[in-house]
PDB file of C-alpha atoms in Angstrom:
ATOM      1  CA  MET A 308     -40.615 -62.719  30.069  1.00 50.00           C
ATOM      2  CA  GLY A 309     -41.896 -60.738  27.078  1.00 54.00           C
ATOM      3  CA  GLU A 310     -42.409 -57.656  29.250  1.00 60.00           C
ATOM      4  CA  VAL A 311     -38.792 -57.799  30.386  1.00 45.00           C
ATOM      5  CA  VAL A 312     -37.572 -57.998  26.800  1.00 42.00           C
ATOM      6  CA  ARG A 313     -39.584 -54.937  25.818  1.00 52.00           C
ATOM      7  CA  ILE A 314     -38.122 -52.972  28.734  1.00 50.00           C
ATOM      8  CA  VAL A 315     -34.580 -53.977  27.815  1.00 39.00           C
ATOM      9  CA  VAL A 316     -35.097 -52.978  24.168  1.00 40.00           C
ATOM     10  CA  PHE A 317     -36.517 -49.609  25.183  1.00 46.00           C
ATOM     11  CA  VAL A 318     -33.611 -48.916  27.547  1.00 42.00           C
ATOM     12  CA  MET A 319     -31.061 -49.876  24.886  1.00 45.00           C
ATOM     13  CA  ALA A 320     -32.758 -47.625  22.317  1.00 46.00           C
ATOM     14  CA  PHE A 321     -32.863 -44.787  24.832  1.00 46.00           C
ATOM     15  CA  ILE A 322     -29.167 -45.183  25.648  1.00 45.00           C
ATOM     16  CA  SER A 323     -28.300 -45.348  21.922  1.00 46.00           C
ATOM     17  CA  CYS A 324     -30.249 -42.163  21.151  1.00 49.00           C
ATOM     18  CA  ASN A 325     -28.625 -40.383  24.096  1.00 52.00           C
ATOM     19  CA  ALA A 326     -25.238 -41.253  22.653  1.00 52.00           C
ATOM     20  CA  LEU A 327     -26.241 -39.945  19.216  1.00 64.00           C
ATOM     21  CA  LEU A 328     -27.701 -36.736  20.654  1.00 82.00           C
ATOM     22  CA  ASP A 329     -24.681 -35.918  22.776  1.00 90.00           C
ATOM     23  CA  LEU A 330     -23.516 -32.301  22.442  1.00 96.00           C
ATOM     24  CA  SER A 331     -19.993 -31.393  21.373  1.00 95.00           C
ATOM     25  CA  GLY A 332     -18.219 -28.165  22.366  1.00 96.00           C
ATOM     26  CA  VAL A 333     -14.986 -26.756  23.760  1.00 96.00           C
ATOM     27  CA  GLN A 334     -14.057 -25.885  27.307  1.00 96.00           C
ATOM     28  CA  GLU A 335     -12.427 -22.488  26.767  1.00 97.00           C
ATOM     29  CA  ILE A 336     -12.157 -19.825  24.079  1.00 97.00           C
ATOM     30  CA  LYS A 337     -10.042 -16.656  24.039  1.00 93.00           C
ATOM     31  CA  GLY A 338     -11.773 -13.931  22.094  1.00 91.00           C
ATOM     32  CA  THR A 339     -10.158 -10.797  20.725  1.00 85.00           C
ATOM     33  CA  TRP A 340     -11.727  -7.515  21.747  1.00 87.00           C
ATOM     34  CA  MET A 341     -13.938  -5.978  19.013  1.00 83.00           C
ATOM     35  CA  ARG A 342     -13.692  -9.099  16.859  1.00 85.00           C
ATOM     36  CA  SER A 343     -15.983 -12.117  16.379  1.00 93.00           C
ATOM     37  CA  THR A 344     -15.884 -15.600  17.856  1.00 96.00           C
ATOM     38  CA  THR A 345     -18.008 -18.756  17.583  1.00 97.00           C
ATOM     39  CA  LEU A 346     -18.933 -20.952  20.550  1.00 98.00           C
ATOM     40  CA  PRO A 347     -19.374 -24.490  19.104  1.00 98.00           C
ATOM     41  CA  CYS A 348     -22.362 -26.609  20.090  1.00 97.00           C
ATOM     42  CA  THR A 349     -23.109 -29.502  17.712  1.00 96.00           C
ATOM     43  CA  TYR A 350     -24.747 -32.936  17.707  1.00 96.00           C
ATOM     44  CA  MET A 351     -25.576 -35.758  15.322  1.00 93.00           C
ATOM     45  CA  PRO A 352     -29.264 -35.575  14.327  1.00 92.00           C
ATOM     46  CA  SER A 353     -31.166 -38.794  15.066  1.00 88.00           C
ATOM     47  CA  GLU A 354     -34.285 -40.080  13.325  1.00 87.00           C
ATOM     48  CA  GLY A 355     -37.265 -39.988  15.616  1.00 88.00           C
ATOM     49  CA  PHE A 356     -36.002 -37.033  17.662  1.00 92.00           C
ATOM     50  CA  THR A 357     -36.779 -33.388  16.885  1.00 93.00           C
ATOM     51  CA  GLN A 358     -35.067 -30.366  18.374  1.00 94.00           C
ATOM     52  CA  GLN A 359     -37.683 -28.674  20.509  1.00 94.00           C
ATOM     53  CA  THR A 360     -35.849 -25.852  22.274  1.00 96.00           C
ATOM     54  CA  LEU A 361     -32.380 -24.271  22.177  1.00 97.00           C
ATOM     55  CA  ILE A 362     -31.169 -21.993  24.972  1.00 98.00           C
ATOM     56  CA  TRP A 363     -27.881 -20.142  25.327  1.00 98.00           C
ATOM     57  CA  SER A 364     -27.262 -18.716  28.785  1.00 98.00           C
ATOM     58  CA  MET A 365     -24.386 -16.781  30.368  1.00 97.00           C
ATOM     59  CA  GLU A 366     -23.135 -17.119  33.914  1.00 93.00           C
ATOM     60  CA  ARG A 367     -21.218 -14.319  35.610  1.00 80.00           C
ATOM     61  CA  ASP A 368     -20.550 -13.233  39.166  1.00 77.00           C
ATOM     62  CA  TYR A 369     -24.068 -11.888  39.617  1.00 78.00           C
ATOM     63  CA  GLY A 370     -25.885 -15.004  38.299  1.00 88.00           C
ATOM     64  CA  THR A 371     -27.119 -16.706  35.140  1.00 92.00           C
ATOM     65  CA  SER A 372     -29.036 -14.949  32.360  1.00 94.00           C
ATOM     66  CA  THR A 373     -30.567 -16.290  29.154  1.00 96.00           C
ATOM     67  CA  ILE A 374     -28.998 -14.704  26.071  1.00 96.00           C
ATOM     68  CA  PHE A 375     -30.689 -16.540  23.207  1.00 98.00           C
ATOM     69  CA  ARG A 376     -33.738 -18.808  22.908  1.00 97.00           C
ATOM     70  CA  ARG A 377     -35.101 -20.689  19.903  1.00 97.00           C
ATOM     71  CA  ASP A 378     -38.458 -22.490  20.025  1.00 95.00           C
ATOM     72  CA  ASP A 379     -41.569 -22.910  17.917  1.00 92.00           C
ATOM     73  CA  SER A 380     -42.206 -19.147  18.057  1.00 94.00           C
ATOM     74  CA  GLY A 381     -38.819 -18.251  16.539  1.00 94.00           C
ATOM     75  CA  ASP A 382     -35.494 -16.757  17.691  1.00 96.00           C
ATOM     76  CA  HIS A 383     -35.308 -14.371  20.633  1.00 96.00           C
ATOM     77  CA  VAL A 384     -32.356 -12.358  22.004  1.00 97.00           C
ATOM     78  CA  LEU A 385     -33.221 -11.681  25.637  1.00 95.00           C
ATOM     79  CA  LEU A 386     -30.245  -9.587  26.796  1.00 93.00           C
ATOM     80  CA  SER A 387     -30.000  -6.072  25.382  1.00 92.00           C
ATOM     81  CA  GLN A 388     -26.191  -6.043  25.508  1.00 93.00           C
ATOM     82  CA  PHE A 389     -26.174  -8.840  22.908  1.00 96.00           C
ATOM     83  CA  ARG A 390     -28.862  -7.400  20.649  1.00 94.00           C
ATOM     84  CA  ASP A 391     -27.766  -7.474  16.979  1.00 95.00           C
ATOM     85  CA  ARG A 392     -24.519  -9.203  18.008  1.00 97.00           C
ATOM     86  CA  VAL A 393     -25.474 -12.892  18.443  1.00 98.00           C
ATOM     87  CA  SER A 394     -26.920 -15.462  16.042  1.00 97.00           C
ATOM     88  CA  VAL A 395     -27.330 -19.239  15.557  1.00 97.00           C
ATOM     89  CA  PRO A 396     -27.423 -21.033  12.161  1.00 96.00           C
ATOM     90  CA  LYS A 397     -31.009 -21.610  11.014  1.00 92.00           C
ATOM     91  CA  HIS A 398     -30.690 -24.133   8.204  1.00 89.00           C
ATOM     92  CA  SER A 399     -27.949 -26.409   9.480  1.00 91.00           C
ATOM     93  CA  PRO A 400     -29.390 -29.431  11.366  1.00 92.00           C
ATOM     94  CA  GLY A 401     -27.244 -30.430  14.322  1.00 94.00           C
ATOM     95  CA  ASP A 402     -25.473 -27.043  14.535  1.00 96.00           C
ATOM     96  CA  ALA A 403     -26.503 -24.900  17.506  1.00 97.00           C
ATOM     97  CA  SER A 404     -23.270 -22.863  17.702  1.00 98.00           C
ATOM     98  CA  LEU A 405     -23.455 -19.259  18.935  1.00 98.00           C
ATOM     99  CA  LEU A 406     -21.758 -16.479  16.943  1.00 98.00           C
ATOM    100  CA  ILE A 407     -20.843 -13.355  18.941  1.00 98.00           C
ATOM    101  CA  GLU A 408     -19.733 -10.292  16.982  1.00 96.00           C
ATOM    102  CA  ASN A 409     -17.863  -7.182  18.181  1.00 92.00           C
ATOM    103  CA  LEU A 410     -16.698  -8.783  21.403  1.00 93.00           C
ATOM    104  CA  GLU A 411     -16.590  -6.551  24.462  1.00 93.00           C
ATOM    105  CA  ILE A 412     -14.740  -7.027  27.724  1.00 92.00           C
ATOM    106  CA  PRO A 413     -17.985  -7.682  29.698  1.00 93.00           C
ATOM    107  CA  ASP A 414     -18.706 -10.606  27.337  1.00 95.00           C
ATOM    108  CA  SER A 415     -16.229 -12.709  29.320  1.00 95.00           C
ATOM    109  CA  GLY A 416     -17.954 -15.491  31.279  1.00 95.00           C
ATOM    110  CA  HIS A 417     -19.329 -19.046  31.196  1.00 97.00           C
ATOM    111  CA  TYR A 418     -21.718 -19.836  28.341  1.00 98.00           C
ATOM    112  CA  THR A 419     -24.030 -22.875  28.409  1.00 98.00           C
ATOM    113  CA  CYS A 420     -25.681 -24.422  25.358  1.00 98.00           C
ATOM    114  CA  GLN A 421     -28.846 -26.365  26.265  1.00 98.00           C
ATOM    115  CA  VAL A 422     -30.760 -28.398  23.690  1.00 97.00           C
ATOM    116  CA  ILE A 423     -34.089 -30.146  24.314  1.00 96.00           C
ATOM    117  CA  TRP A 424     -35.335 -32.871  21.908  1.00 96.00           C
ATOM    118  CA  ARG A 425     -38.765 -34.440  21.662  1.00 93.00           C
ATOM    119  CA  SER A 426     -39.154 -38.087  20.664  1.00 92.00           C
ATOM    120  CA  LYS A 427     -42.029 -39.692  18.742  1.00 90.00           C
ATOM    121  CA  ASN A 428     -43.616 -40.809  22.020  1.00 90.00           C
ATOM    122  CA  ASN A 429     -43.408 -37.148  23.284  1.00 90.00           C
ATOM    123  CA  SER A 430     -40.653 -37.863  25.770  1.00 92.00           C
ATOM    124  CA  LEU A 431     -38.052 -35.067  26.248  1.00 94.00           C
ATOM    125  CA  ILE A 432     -34.268 -35.356  26.306  1.00 94.00           C
ATOM    126  CA  THR A 433     -32.092 -32.456  27.545  1.00 95.00           C
ATOM    127  CA  LYS A 434     -28.340 -32.030  27.061  1.00 96.00           C
ATOM    128  CA  GLU A 435     -25.930 -29.197  27.959  1.00 97.00           C
ATOM    129  CA  VAL A 436     -22.365 -28.136  27.209  1.00 97.00           C
ATOM    130  CA  THR A 437     -20.481 -25.212  28.824  1.00 97.00           C
ATOM    131  CA  THR A 438     -17.719 -23.038  27.347  1.00 98.00           C
ATOM    132  CA  THR A 439     -15.662 -20.388  29.146  1.00 97.00           C
ATOM    133  CA  VAL A 440     -15.012 -17.228  27.137  1.00 97.00           C
ATOM    134  CA  LYS A 441     -12.259 -14.763  27.980  1.00 96.00           C
ATOM    135  CA  VAL A 442     -12.140 -11.522  25.986  1.00 94.00           C
ATOM    136  CA  VAL A 443      -8.665 -10.018  25.791  1.00 91.00           C
ATOM    137  CA  LYS A 444      -7.362  -6.732  24.478  1.00 89.00           C
ATOM    138  CA  VAL A 445      -4.819  -6.664  21.689  1.00 88.00           C
ATOM    139  CA  ALA A 446      -1.597  -4.682  21.562  1.00 90.00           C
ATOM    140  CA  ALA A 447      -1.237  -2.058  18.878  1.00 92.00           C
ATOM    141  CA  THR A 448      -0.097  -3.394  15.529  1.00 93.00           C
ATOM    142  CA  LYS A 449       2.496  -1.886  13.199  1.00 96.00           C
ATOM    143  CA  PRO A 450       0.901   1.292  11.820  1.00 97.00           C
ATOM    144  CA  VAL A 451       0.374   2.076   8.152  1.00 97.00           C
ATOM    145  CA  ILE A 452       0.607   5.585   6.639  1.00 97.00           C
ATOM    146  CA  ARG A 453      -2.187   6.710   4.329  1.00 96.00           C
ATOM    147  CA  ALA A 454      -1.911   9.868   2.208  1.00 94.00           C
ATOM    148  CA  SER A 455      -4.791  12.226   1.458  1.00 89.00           C
ATOM    149  CA  GLU A 456      -3.942  12.122  -2.255  1.00 85.00           C
ATOM    150  CA  PRO A 457      -2.461   9.376  -4.447  1.00 84.00           C
ATOM    151  CA  GLY A 458       1.295   9.709  -4.536  1.00 84.00           C
ATOM    152  CA  LEU A 459       3.495  11.790  -2.258  1.00 93.00           C
ATOM    153  CA  THR A 460       4.601  14.543  -4.648  1.00 93.00           C
ATOM    154  CA  PHE A 461       2.835  17.908  -4.271  1.00 94.00           C
ATOM    155  CA  PRO A 462       3.214  21.407  -5.743  1.00 95.00           C
ATOM    156  CA  PRO A 463       4.038  24.336  -3.437  1.00 96.00           C
ATOM    157  CA  GLY A 464       0.987  25.758  -1.675  1.00 95.00           C
ATOM    158  CA  ALA A 465      -0.996  22.508  -1.823  1.00 94.00           C
ATOM    159  CA  ARG A 466      -2.978  21.100   1.081  1.00 95.00           C
ATOM    160  CA  ALA A 467      -2.021  17.586   2.177  1.00 96.00           C
ATOM    161  CA  SER A 468      -2.254  15.194   5.093  1.00 96.00           C
ATOM    162  CA  LEU A 469      -0.788  11.903   6.270  1.00 97.00           C
ATOM    163  CA  THR A 470      -2.749   9.585   8.575  1.00 98.00           C
ATOM    164  CA  CYS A 471      -1.282   6.962  10.884  1.00 98.00           C
ATOM    165  CA  VAL A 472      -3.512   3.854  11.159  1.00 97.00           C
ATOM    166  CA  ALA A 473      -2.974   0.948  13.592  1.00 95.00           C
ATOM    167  CA  ASN A 474      -5.176  -1.882  14.874  1.00 88.00           C
ATOM    168  CA  GLY A 475      -5.472  -2.812  18.529  1.00 84.00           C
ATOM    169  CA  SER A 476      -7.382  -2.112  21.690  1.00 82.00           C
ATOM    170  CA  PRO A 477      -8.167   1.545  22.313  1.00 79.00           C
ATOM    171  CA  PRO A 478      -7.070   4.014  23.280  1.00 84.00           C
ATOM    172  CA  ILE A 479      -4.174   4.133  20.827  1.00 92.00           C
ATOM    173  CA  SER A 480      -1.766   7.061  20.957  1.00 95.00           C
ATOM    174  CA  TYR A 481       0.136   8.280  17.906  1.00 98.00           C
ATOM    175  CA  ARG A 482       3.242  10.376  17.274  1.00 98.00           C
ATOM    176  CA  TRP A 483       4.635  11.810  14.045  1.00 98.00           C
ATOM    177  CA  PHE A 484       8.354  12.267  13.326  1.00 98.00           C
ATOM    178  CA  ARG A 485      10.515  13.697  10.560  1.00 97.00           C
ATOM    179  CA  SER A 486      13.946  12.256   9.902  1.00 94.00           C
ATOM    180  CA  VAL A 487      16.820  14.754  10.150  1.00 89.00           C
ATOM    181  CA  PRO A 488      20.502  14.406   9.252  1.00 85.00           C
ATOM    182  CA  GLY A 489      22.570  12.492  11.767  1.00 83.00           C
ATOM    183  CA  GLY A 490      20.089   9.665  12.267  1.00 82.00           C
ATOM    184  CA  LYS A 491      17.880  11.695  14.604  1.00 86.00           C
ATOM    185  CA  ALA A 492      14.164  12.456  14.405  1.00 93.00           C
ATOM    186  CA  LEU A 493      12.127  15.578  15.001  1.00 95.00           C
ATOM    187  CA  LEU A 494       8.812  15.157  16.858  1.00 96.00           C
ATOM    188  CA  LEU A 495       6.079  16.920  14.888  1.00 97.00           C
ATOM    189  CA  SER A 496       2.707  15.907  16.315  1.00 96.00           C
ATOM    190  CA  SER A 497       0.917  13.669  18.835  1.00 96.00           C
ATOM    191  CA  GLN A 498      -2.187  13.168  16.677  1.00 96.00           C
ATOM    192  CA  ALA A 499      -3.124  10.436  14.235  1.00 97.00           C
ATOM    193  CA  GLU A 500      -3.151  12.961  11.365  1.00 97.00           C
ATOM    194  CA  LEU A 501      -0.314  15.179  10.182  1.00 97.00           C
ATOM    195  CA  ALA A 502      -1.667  17.993   8.002  1.00 97.00           C
ATOM    196  CA  TRP A 503      -0.325  20.965   6.000  1.00 97.00           C
ATOM    197  CA  ASP A 504      -2.439  23.918   4.903  1.00 96.00           C
ATOM    198  CA  SER A 505       0.208  25.169   2.450  1.00 96.00           C
ATOM    199  CA  LEU A 506       3.146  22.926   1.580  1.00 96.00           C
ATOM    200  CA  GLN A 507       6.550  24.499   0.952  1.00 96.00           C
ATOM    201  CA  PRO A 508       9.694  23.028  -0.636  1.00 95.00           C
ATOM    202  CA  SER A 509      11.248  23.005   2.845  1.00 95.00           C
ATOM    203  CA  ASP A 510       8.659  20.373   3.869  1.00 96.00           C
ATOM    204  CA  THR A 511      10.311  17.825   1.584  1.00 95.00           C
ATOM    205  CA  GLY A 512      11.657  14.919   3.635  1.00 95.00           C
ATOM    206  CA  LYS A 513      11.052  11.496   5.170  1.00 96.00           C
ATOM    207  CA  TYR A 514       8.226  11.019   7.686  1.00 97.00           C
ATOM    208  CA  TYR A 515       7.140   8.128   9.911  1.00 98.00           C
ATOM    209  CA  CYS A 516       4.752   7.544  12.802  1.00 98.00           C
ATOM    210  CA  GLU A 517       4.518   5.465  15.986  1.00 98.00           C
ATOM    211  CA  ALA A 518       1.516   3.765  17.624  1.00 97.00           C
ATOM    212  CA  GLU A 519       1.116   2.583  21.210  1.00 95.00           C
ATOM    213  CA  ASN A 520      -1.642   1.415  23.571  1.00 90.00           C
ATOM    214  CA  ARG A 521      -1.791   0.260  27.183  1.00 85.00           C
ATOM    215  CA  VAL A 522      -1.872  -3.475  26.522  1.00 85.00           C
ATOM    216  CA  GLY A 523       0.887  -5.721  27.843  1.00 75.00           C
ATOM    217  CA  ALA A 524       4.376  -4.236  27.882  1.00 76.00           C
ATOM    218  CA  ARG A 525       3.169  -1.163  25.952  1.00 77.00           C
ATOM    219  CA  ALA A 526       5.538  -1.872  23.088  1.00 83.00           C
ATOM    220  CA  VAL A 527       5.802   1.008  20.626  1.00 93.00           C
ATOM    221  CA  GLN A 528       5.137   0.084  17.000  1.00 96.00           C
ATOM    222  CA  GLN A 529       6.824   2.124  14.249  1.00 96.00           C
ATOM    223  CA  SER A 530       5.694   2.472  10.655  1.00 97.00           C
ATOM    224  CA  ASP A 531       7.837   2.429   7.541  1.00 97.00           C
ATOM    225  CA  ALA A 532       9.132   5.859   6.505  1.00 96.00           C
ATOM    226  CA  VAL A 533       7.647   7.623   3.490  1.00 96.00           C
ATOM    227  CA  GLN A 534       9.247  10.268   1.269  1.00 95.00           C
ATOM    228  CA  LEU A 535       7.207  13.457   0.789  1.00 96.00           C
ATOM    229  CA  THR A 536       8.330  15.763  -2.042  1.00 95.00           C
ATOM    230  CA  VAL A 537       7.298  19.358  -2.738  1.00 95.00           C
ATOM    231  CA  ARG A 538       8.395  20.787  -6.099  1.00 90.00           C
ATOM    232  CA  GLU A 539       7.223  22.967  -8.932  1.00 81.00           C
ATOM    233  CA  SER A 540       5.389  21.352 -11.816  1.00 71.00           C
ATOM    234  CA  PRO A 541       7.428  21.136 -15.071  1.00 65.00           C
ATOM    235  CA  VAL A 542       7.000  24.241 -17.269  1.00 55.00           C
ATOM    236  CA  THR A 543       5.210  23.602 -20.541  1.00 54.00           C
ATOM    237  CA  GLN A 544       6.801  25.484 -23.485  1.00 53.00           C
ATOM    238  CA  GLN A 545       4.302  27.824 -25.158  1.00 56.00           C
ATOM    239  CA  PRO A 546       4.057  27.690 -28.976  1.00 53.00           C
ATOM    240  CA  SER A 547       5.794  30.538 -30.820  1.00 54.00           C
ATOM    241  CA  PRO A 548       3.663  33.159 -32.682  1.00 54.00           C
ATOM    242  CA  GLY A 549       2.460  32.019 -36.067  1.00 49.00           C
ATOM    243  CA  THR A 550       2.647  28.345 -35.193  1.00 48.00           C
ATOM    244  CA  SER A 551       0.042  26.016 -33.932  1.00 46.00           C
ATOM    245  CA  ARG A 552       0.499  23.638 -31.044  1.00 47.00           C
ATOM    246  CA  HIS A 553      -1.374  20.968 -32.967  1.00 45.00           C
ATOM    247  CA  THR A 554      -0.479  20.140 -36.558  1.00 42.00           C
ATOM    248  CA  ARG A 555      -2.104  17.741 -38.922  1.00 41.00           C
ATOM    249  CA  PRO A 556      -1.036  16.250 -42.278  1.00 43.00           C
ATOM    250  CA  PRO A 557      -2.561  17.769 -45.456  1.00 40.00           C
ATOM    251  CA  PHE A 558      -5.947  16.406 -46.375  1.00 36.00           C
ATOM    252  CA  THR A 559      -5.801  13.667 -48.977  1.00 37.00           C
ATOM    253  CA  PRO A 560      -8.916  12.681 -50.930  1.00 39.00           C
ATOM    254  CA  ARG A 561     -10.143   9.126 -50.729  1.00 40.00           C
ATOM    255  CA  GLY A 562      -8.796   8.505 -54.273  1.00 42.00           C
ATOM    256  CA  GLY A 563      -5.235   9.011 -53.083  1.00 42.00           C
ATOM    257  CA  ALA A 564      -4.243  12.194 -54.967  1.00 41.00           C
ATOM    258  CA  PRO A 565      -4.168  15.528 -53.147  1.00 40.00           C
ATOM    259  CA  GLN A 566      -6.756  18.114 -54.188  1.00 42.00           C
ATOM    260  CA  ARG A 567      -5.547  20.916 -56.468  1.00 42.00           C
ATOM    261  CA  VAL A 568      -6.222  24.388 -55.160  1.00 39.00           C
ATOM    262  CA  PRO A 569      -5.983  26.933 -58.114  1.00 44.00           C
ATOM    263  CA  THR A 570      -4.535  30.323 -57.178  1.00 42.00           C
ATOM    264  CA  ASP A 571      -5.608  32.289 -60.284  1.00 46.00           C
ATOM    265  CA  ALA A 572      -9.369  32.819 -60.837  1.00 43.00           C
ATOM    266  CA  PRO A 573      -9.415  32.742 -64.715  1.00 45.00           C
ATOM    267  CA  ALA A 574      -7.050  29.842 -64.770  1.00 43.00           C
ATOM    268  CA  ALA A 575      -9.259  28.157 -62.239  1.00 41.00           C
ATOM    269  CA  LYS A 576     -12.285  28.587 -64.519  1.00 43.00           C
ATOM    270  CA  GLN A 577     -10.372  27.196 -67.493  1.00 45.00           C
ATOM    271  CA  ALA A 578      -9.161  24.302 -65.428  1.00 43.00           C
ATOM    272  CA  ALA A 579     -12.674  23.680 -64.243  1.00 45.00           C
ATOM    273  CA  GLY A 580     -13.925  23.678 -67.861  1.00 45.00           C
ATOM    274  CA  ARG A 581     -11.257  21.261 -68.993  1.00 45.00           C
ATOM    275  CA  ASP A 582     -11.811  19.042 -66.024  1.00 45.00           C
ATOM    276  CA  ALA A 583     -15.549  19.017 -66.682  1.00 40.00           C
ATOM    277  CA  VAL A 584     -14.943  17.434 -70.090  1.00 40.00           C
ATOM    278  CA  SER A 585     -11.770  15.445 -69.721  1.00 43.00           C
ATOM    279  CA  GLU A 586     -11.441  14.516 -66.099  1.00 44.00           C
ATOM    280  CA  GLY A 587     -14.883  15.249 -64.781  1.00 47.00           C
ATOM    281  CA  PRO A 588     -17.336  12.668 -63.608  1.00 50.00           C
ATOM    282  CA  PRO A 589     -19.692  10.954 -66.133  1.00 56.00           C
ATOM    283  CA  VAL A 590     -22.549  13.422 -65.443  1.00 54.00           C
ATOM    284  CA  ALA A 591     -20.433  16.458 -66.366  1.00 55.00           C
ATOM    285  CA  THR A 592     -19.230  14.747 -69.553  1.00 57.00           C
ATOM    286  CA  ALA A 593     -22.788  13.984 -70.621  1.00 58.00           C
ATOM    287  CA  ILE A 594     -23.792  17.614 -70.128  1.00 62.00           C
ATOM    288  CA  ALA A 595     -20.866  18.838 -72.241  1.00 58.00           C
ATOM    289  CA  LEU A 596     -21.754  16.445 -75.090  1.00 62.00           C
ATOM    290  CA  GLN A 597     -25.392  17.528 -75.004  1.00 67.00           C
ATOM    291  CA  MET A 598     -24.362  21.197 -75.257  1.00 65.00           C
ATOM    292  CA  SER A 599     -22.162  20.394 -78.306  1.00 68.00           C
ATOM    293  CA  GLN A 600     -25.041  18.658 -80.082  1.00 73.00           C
ATOM    294  CA  ASP A 601     -27.363  21.618 -79.427  1.00 70.00           C
ATOM    295  CA  TRP A 602     -24.835  24.007 -81.005  1.00 67.00           C
ATOM    296  CA  ARG A 603     -24.589  21.855 -84.147  1.00 73.00           C
ATOM    297  CA  LEU A 604     -28.368  21.714 -84.537  1.00 75.00           C
ATOM    298  CA  MET A 605     -28.626  25.489 -84.161  1.00 75.00           C
ATOM    299  CA  TRP A 606     -25.945  26.158 -86.847  1.00 70.00           C
ATOM    300  CA  LYS A 607     -27.576  23.642 -89.160  1.00 75.00           C
ATOM    301  CA  SER A 608     -30.935  25.402 -88.819  1.00 75.00           C
ATOM    302  CA  LEU A 609     -29.362  28.813 -89.484  1.00 76.00           C
ATOM    303  CA  LEU A 610     -27.548  27.507 -92.537  1.00 76.00           C
ATOM    304  CA  SER A 611     -30.734  25.979 -93.915  1.00 78.00           C
ATOM    305  CA  THR A 612     -32.634  29.253 -93.478  1.00 78.00           C
ATOM    306  CA  TYR A 613     -29.883  31.251 -95.210  1.00 74.00           C
ATOM    307  CA  THR A 614     -29.800  28.849 -98.149  1.00 75.00           C
ATOM    308  CA  ARG A 615     -33.569  29.116 -98.748  1.00 76.00           C
ATOM    309  CA  ARG A 616     -33.393  32.912 -98.742  1.00 74.00           C
ATOM    310  CA  GLN A 617     -30.628  32.882-101.367  1.00 71.00           C
ATOM    311  CA  ILE A 618     -32.651  30.615-103.664  1.00 74.00           C
ATOM    312  CA  LEU A 619     -35.676  32.886-103.402  1.00 72.00           C
ATOM    313  CA  ARG A 620     -33.566  35.936-104.320  1.00 71.00           C
ATOM    314  CA  LEU A 621     -32.246  34.185-107.401  1.00 71.00           C
ATOM    315  CA  LYS A 622     -35.748  33.263-108.556  1.00 67.00           C
ATOM    316  CA  HIS A 623     -37.211  36.693-107.914  1.00 62.00           C
ATOM    317  CA  PRO A 624     -34.502  39.276-108.443  1.00 61.00           C
ATOM    318  CA  MET A 625     -35.218  42.762-107.210  1.00 54.00           C
ATOM    319  CA  THR A 626     -35.350  45.684-109.774  1.00 48.00           C
ATOM    320  CA  LEU A 627     -33.372  48.648-108.720  1.00 42.00           C
ATOM    321  CA  SER A 628     -34.737  52.043-109.762  1.00 45.00           C
ATOM    322  CA  PRO A 629     -32.356  54.426-111.564  1.00 42.00           C
TER     323      PRO A 629
END
């Protein structure tokens, strides 16, 4: 009886883990040519079970080929056509989704995600999910006009170009038109770029382009019109003789009063002398006072010497001979 119970418990645990480790995906995906798409393959991680191996394979008319394999040795891309274009998240437990970048038409086919888990008792559990991928081409989108230089106003003789840019499956054909009076248009070029080596005023006008590819009903997509203008630059008036283009206000000292510029040399010296005493800085005033004191001392010494000589003459008068 005990043996039977153990078997039942093991079977129930095995069934429960199988339910937890079930893979989730989608049946079909439509991918856009030259864009990216993700093929989902996810599961709920279960304690006691470790992902051992992950394999993505592709089935086409000629058979099945392994694209991607992850095991203990690392990640391996086994088909050269998918090299540098496929990847699987590395640090997201339970996520084994395949990212395919830059889709190509031959990428269409049936993709199978196979995951192998190992349990604590070294038993292996394998699950698979298959997704059908169909890569489709996209019709040309409404084109956008890009100018070679910012703005659409040019001087005569300038080089310029307009480029018509549209998204969609190649090859994309382009046509350039110029609007003319009467609601008509003049075909100018069948290239993506419309260029001028030397613009003339007669090139002024409205321009637009069309884009078309071979997808679906081959609907022609037309851009918005742009206005291109060719005109002379405004003339800058030259300054008249004797005048300067740039003027500046008279220099004002930091004290607020404008500096005096004397026109007469002697008067300038007198003004400088007066200013040195009356309006000069403290250093100049001190020098002037010192000079005045020196003059007084010199006159006092001369006066004293003269006085002594007069006294001596009075005491010792000189006798004049007849």
